[in-house]
Coordinates of C-alpha atoms in Angstrom, one line a residue:
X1 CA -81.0 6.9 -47.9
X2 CA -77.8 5.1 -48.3
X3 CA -78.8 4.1 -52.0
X4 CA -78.7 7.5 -53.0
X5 CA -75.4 8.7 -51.8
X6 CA -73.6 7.3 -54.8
X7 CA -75.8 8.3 -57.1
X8 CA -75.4 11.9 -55.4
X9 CA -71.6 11.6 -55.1
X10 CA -71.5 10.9 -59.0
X11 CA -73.6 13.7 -59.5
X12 CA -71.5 15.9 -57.8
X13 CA -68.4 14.3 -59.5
X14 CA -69.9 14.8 -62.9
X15 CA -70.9 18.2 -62.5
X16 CA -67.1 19.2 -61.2
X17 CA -65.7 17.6 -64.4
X18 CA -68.1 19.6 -66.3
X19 CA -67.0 23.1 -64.8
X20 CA -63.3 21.9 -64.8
X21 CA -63.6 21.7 -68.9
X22 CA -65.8 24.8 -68.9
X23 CA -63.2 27.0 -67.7
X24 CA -60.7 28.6 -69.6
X25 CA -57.0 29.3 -69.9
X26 CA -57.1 32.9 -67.5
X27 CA -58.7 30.4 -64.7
X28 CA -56.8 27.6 -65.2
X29 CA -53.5 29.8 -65.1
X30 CA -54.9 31.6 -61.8
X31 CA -55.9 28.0 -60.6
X32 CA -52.0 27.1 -61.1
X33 CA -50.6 30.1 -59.9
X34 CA -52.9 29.7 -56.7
X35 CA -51.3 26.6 -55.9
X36 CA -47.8 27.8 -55.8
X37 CA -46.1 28.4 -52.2
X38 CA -44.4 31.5 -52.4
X39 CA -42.9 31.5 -49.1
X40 CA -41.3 28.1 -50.0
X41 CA -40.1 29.7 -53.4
X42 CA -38.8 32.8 -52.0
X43 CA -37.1 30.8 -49.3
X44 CA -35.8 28.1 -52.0
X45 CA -34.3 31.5 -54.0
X46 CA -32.7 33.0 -50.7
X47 CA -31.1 29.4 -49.6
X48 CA -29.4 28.6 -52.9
X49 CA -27.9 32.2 -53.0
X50 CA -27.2 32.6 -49.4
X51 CA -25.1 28.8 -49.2
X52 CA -23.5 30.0 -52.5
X53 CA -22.3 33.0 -51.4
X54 CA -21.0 31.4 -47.9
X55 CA -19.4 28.2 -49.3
X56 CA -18.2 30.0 -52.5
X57 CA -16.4 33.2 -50.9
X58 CA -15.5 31.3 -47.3
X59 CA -13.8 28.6 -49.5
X60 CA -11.7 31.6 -51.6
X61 CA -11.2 33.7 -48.7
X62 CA -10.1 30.6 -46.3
X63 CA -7.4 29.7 -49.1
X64 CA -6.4 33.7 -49.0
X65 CA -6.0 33.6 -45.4
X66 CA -3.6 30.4 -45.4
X67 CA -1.7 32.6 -48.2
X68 CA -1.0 35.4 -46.3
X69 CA -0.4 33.5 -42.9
X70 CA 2.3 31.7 -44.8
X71 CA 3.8 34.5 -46.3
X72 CA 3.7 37.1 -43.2
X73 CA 3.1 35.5 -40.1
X74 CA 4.3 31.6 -40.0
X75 CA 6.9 31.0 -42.4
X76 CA 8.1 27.7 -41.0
X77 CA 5.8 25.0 -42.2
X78 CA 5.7 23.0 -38.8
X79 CA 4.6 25.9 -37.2
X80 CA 0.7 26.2 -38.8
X81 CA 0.5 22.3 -39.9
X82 CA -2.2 22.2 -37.7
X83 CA -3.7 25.4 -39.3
X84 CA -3.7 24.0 -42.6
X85 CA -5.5 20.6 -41.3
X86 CA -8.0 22.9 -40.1
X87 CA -8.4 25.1 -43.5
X88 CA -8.3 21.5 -45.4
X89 CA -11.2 20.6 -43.4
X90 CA -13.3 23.5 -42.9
X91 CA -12.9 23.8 -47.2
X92 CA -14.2 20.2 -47.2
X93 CA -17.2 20.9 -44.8
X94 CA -17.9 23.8 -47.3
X95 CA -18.2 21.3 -50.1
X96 CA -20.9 19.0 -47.9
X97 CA -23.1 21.8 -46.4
X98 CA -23.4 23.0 -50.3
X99 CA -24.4 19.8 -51.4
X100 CA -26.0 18.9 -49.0
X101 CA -28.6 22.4 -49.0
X102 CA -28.8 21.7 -52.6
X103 CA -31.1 18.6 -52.4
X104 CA -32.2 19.6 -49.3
X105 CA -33.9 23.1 -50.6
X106 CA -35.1 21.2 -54.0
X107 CA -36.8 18.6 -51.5
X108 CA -38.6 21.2 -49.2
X109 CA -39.9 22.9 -52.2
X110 CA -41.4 19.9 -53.5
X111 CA -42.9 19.5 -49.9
X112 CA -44.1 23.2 -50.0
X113 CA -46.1 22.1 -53.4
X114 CA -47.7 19.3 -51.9
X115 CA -48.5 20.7 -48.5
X116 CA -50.0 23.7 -50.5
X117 CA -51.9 22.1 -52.4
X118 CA -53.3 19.6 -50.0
X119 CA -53.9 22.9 -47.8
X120 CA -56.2 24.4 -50.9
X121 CA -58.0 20.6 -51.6
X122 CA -58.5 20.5 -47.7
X123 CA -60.1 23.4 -47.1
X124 CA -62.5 22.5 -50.6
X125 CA -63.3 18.7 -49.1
X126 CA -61.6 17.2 -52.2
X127 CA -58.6 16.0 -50.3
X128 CA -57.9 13.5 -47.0
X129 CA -54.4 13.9 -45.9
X130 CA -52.8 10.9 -44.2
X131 CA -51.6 10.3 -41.1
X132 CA -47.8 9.3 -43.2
X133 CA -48.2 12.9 -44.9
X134 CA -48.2 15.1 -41.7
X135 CA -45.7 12.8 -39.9
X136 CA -43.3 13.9 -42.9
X137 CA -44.2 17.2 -42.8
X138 CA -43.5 17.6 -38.9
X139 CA -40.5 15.9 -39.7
X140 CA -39.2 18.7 -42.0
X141 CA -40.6 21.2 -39.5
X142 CA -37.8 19.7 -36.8
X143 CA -34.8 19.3 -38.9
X144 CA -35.1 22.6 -40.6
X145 CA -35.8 23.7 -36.8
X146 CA -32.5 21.8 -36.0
X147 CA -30.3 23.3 -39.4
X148 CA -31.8 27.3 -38.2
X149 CA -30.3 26.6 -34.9
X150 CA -26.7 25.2 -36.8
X151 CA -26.4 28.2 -39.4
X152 CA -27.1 30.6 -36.6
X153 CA -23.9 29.4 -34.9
X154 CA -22.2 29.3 -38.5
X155 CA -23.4 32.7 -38.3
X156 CA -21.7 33.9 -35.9
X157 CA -18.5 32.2 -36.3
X158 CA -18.3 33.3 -39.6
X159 CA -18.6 37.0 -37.5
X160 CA -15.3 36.2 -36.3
X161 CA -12.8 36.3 -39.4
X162 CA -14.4 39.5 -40.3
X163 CA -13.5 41.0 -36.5
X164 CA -10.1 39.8 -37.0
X165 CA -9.8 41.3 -40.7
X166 CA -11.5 45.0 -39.4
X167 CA -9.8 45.3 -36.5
X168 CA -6.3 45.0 -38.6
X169 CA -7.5 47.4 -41.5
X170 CA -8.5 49.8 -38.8
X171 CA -5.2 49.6 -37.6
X172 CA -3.0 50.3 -41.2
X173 CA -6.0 53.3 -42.0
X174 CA -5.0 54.4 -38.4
X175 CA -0.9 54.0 -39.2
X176 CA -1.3 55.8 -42.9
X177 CA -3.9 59.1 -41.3
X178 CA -2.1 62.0 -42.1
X179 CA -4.0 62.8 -38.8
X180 CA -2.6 60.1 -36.2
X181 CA 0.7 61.8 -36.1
X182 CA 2.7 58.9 -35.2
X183 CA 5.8 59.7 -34.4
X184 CA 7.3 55.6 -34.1
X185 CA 4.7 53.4 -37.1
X186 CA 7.4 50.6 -35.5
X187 CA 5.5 50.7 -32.6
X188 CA 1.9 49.5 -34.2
X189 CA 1.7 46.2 -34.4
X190 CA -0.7 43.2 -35.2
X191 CA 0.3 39.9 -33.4
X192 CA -1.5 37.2 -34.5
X193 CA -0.6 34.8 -32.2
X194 CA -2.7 36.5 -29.5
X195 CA -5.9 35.5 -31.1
X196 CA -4.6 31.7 -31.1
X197 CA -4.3 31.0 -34.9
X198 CA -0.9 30.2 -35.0
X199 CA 1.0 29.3 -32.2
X200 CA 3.3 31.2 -29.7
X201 CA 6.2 29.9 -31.0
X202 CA 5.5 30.7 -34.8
X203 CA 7.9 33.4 -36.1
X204 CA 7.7 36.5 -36.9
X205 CA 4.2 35.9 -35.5
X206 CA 3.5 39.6 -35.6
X207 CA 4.0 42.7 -38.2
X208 CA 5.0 46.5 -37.7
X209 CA 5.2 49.1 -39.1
X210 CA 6.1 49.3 -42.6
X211 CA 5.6 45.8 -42.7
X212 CA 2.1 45.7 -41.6
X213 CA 0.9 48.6 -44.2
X214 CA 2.6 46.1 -47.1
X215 CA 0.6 43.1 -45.5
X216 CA -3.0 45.5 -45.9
X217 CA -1.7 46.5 -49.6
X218 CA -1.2 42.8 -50.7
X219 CA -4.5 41.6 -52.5
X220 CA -5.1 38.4 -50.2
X221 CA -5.7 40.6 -47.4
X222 CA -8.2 43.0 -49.3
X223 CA -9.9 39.9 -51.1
X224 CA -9.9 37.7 -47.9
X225 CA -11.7 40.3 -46.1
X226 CA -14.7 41.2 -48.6
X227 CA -15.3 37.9 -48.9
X228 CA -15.6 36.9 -45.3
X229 CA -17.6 39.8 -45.5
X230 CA -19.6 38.6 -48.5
X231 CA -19.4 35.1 -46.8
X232 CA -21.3 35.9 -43.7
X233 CA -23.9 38.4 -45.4
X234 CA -24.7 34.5 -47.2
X235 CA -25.2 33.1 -44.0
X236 CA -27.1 35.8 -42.6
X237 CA -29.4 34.9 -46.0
X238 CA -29.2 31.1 -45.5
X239 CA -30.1 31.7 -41.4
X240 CA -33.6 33.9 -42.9
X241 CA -34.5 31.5 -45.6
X242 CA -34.6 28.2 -42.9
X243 CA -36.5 30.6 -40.6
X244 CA -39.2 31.0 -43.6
X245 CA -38.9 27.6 -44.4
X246 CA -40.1 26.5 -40.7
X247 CA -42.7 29.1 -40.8
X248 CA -44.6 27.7 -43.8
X249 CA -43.8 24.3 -42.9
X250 CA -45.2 24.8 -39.6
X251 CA -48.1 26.6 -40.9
X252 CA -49.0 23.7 -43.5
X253 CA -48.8 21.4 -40.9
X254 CA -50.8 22.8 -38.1
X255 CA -53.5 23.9 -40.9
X256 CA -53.4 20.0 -42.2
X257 CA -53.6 18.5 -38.6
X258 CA -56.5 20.9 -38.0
X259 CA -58.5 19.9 -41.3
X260 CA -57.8 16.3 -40.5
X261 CA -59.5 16.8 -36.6
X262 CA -62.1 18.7 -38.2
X263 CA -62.7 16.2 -40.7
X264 CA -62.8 13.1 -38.1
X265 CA -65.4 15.0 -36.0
X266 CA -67.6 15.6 -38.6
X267 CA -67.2 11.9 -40.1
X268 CA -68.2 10.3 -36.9
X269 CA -71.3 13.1 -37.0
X270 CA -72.7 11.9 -40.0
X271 CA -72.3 8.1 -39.3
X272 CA -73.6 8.8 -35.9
X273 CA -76.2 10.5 -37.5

């Protein structure tokens, strides 16, 4: 009996090769396109545009904001130094998360291929996935796990500067209603200082009046604000793509660790046997 199993595996092997060259260019092109991971494509497309749009428009708009805080709010240099520190860096942590979620979508892409396509030669008996293979892929599983839970809190901070930007453009739309029939526009103010941007001591530290409608006409104030608003819609699509990501990852590997049980069981069968 054992003489004949390589004689029958060969068989096999031969007649495989001889269906493979059989087939023509419609089922090799299916064959392709069924190897393909979708999710990890579709997540791949919504990363790269979601951590463009954040790191793109929050740089611009973060450089707007120190513009108009200069001109408006702080005009003594000492007074936001530590402001500008905090710009500088938050610009420079732009620059790593991009690069960064650059290799780091192109490599779980390439991990969605393979884990497909071990999936697919699994399921067919043509493929034995190592132990190595689904430690990797558990360990993409976690950090993407890990990188959901950071961009949701990036998220929501990014939530913030578009508070602060509505709240004041509420309040010039209020000032300019021909319907608010304000009798003092002095008397509406916006003081920055109360949200802890600047400090108490900055001067003017607030704007009124006539002042304030000026500040909402000038174009760092209108382009700040779309782009924070631009900036957290790309977060919102960075936070969904890691979520599908970690989805298909986890899939793959629960469906590989599975196959790989299965496969055990059914090896100690036949040698038992």
């Amino acid at each position: 009996m054992d003489g004949t199993k390589p004689a029958m595996e060969s068989t096999t092997e031969e007649n495989q090769e001889e269906r493979e060259e059989s087939k023509g260019c419609f089922e090799c092109c299916i064959k392709c396109l069924g190897g393909v991971p979708y999710a990890s494509l579709v997540a791949t497309i919504l990363c790269f545009s979601g951590v463009a749009l954040f790191c793109g428009c929050g740089h611009v708009a973060l450089t707007g904001t120190l513009t108009m805080l200069e001109n408006h709010f702080s005009q003594i240099t000492t007074d936001h130094a530590t402001l500008t520190i905090v710009i500088q860096t938050m610009q420079y942590v732009i620059y790593g998360i991009a690069s960064f979620f650059f290799v780091y979508g192109i490599i779980l892409l390439a991990e969605g291929f393979y884990t497909t396509s071990a999936v697919k030669k699994e399921l067919q008996s043509q493929f034995k996935t190592t132990v190595c293979g689904r430690c990797i892929t558990a360990t993409f599983v976690f950090l993407t796990y890990i990188l959901g839970l950071a961009f949701l809190g990036i998220f929501g901070f990014s939530a913030i500067p578009v508070f602060l930007f509505y709240n004041m453009w509420t309040t010039c739309a209020a000032m300019k209603s021909p319907m608010a029939n304000i009798t003092d526009p002095d008397s509406i103010c916006v003081d920055v200082r109360q949200y802890g941007i600047i400090p108490w001591n900055a001067t003017p530290g607030k704007a009124c009046g006539s002042t304030l409608g000026d500040i909402c006409s000038t174009s760092e104030f209108y382009l700040s604000f779309h782009l924070y608003i631009v900036a957290c819609a790309g977060a919102g699509t960075t936070l969904i793509a890691l979520l599908i990501y970690m989805m298909a990852t986890t899939y793959n590997y629960a469906v590989l660790k599975f196959m790989s049980h299965g496969n055990r069981r059914s090896t100690k069968f036949s040698e038992s046997y």
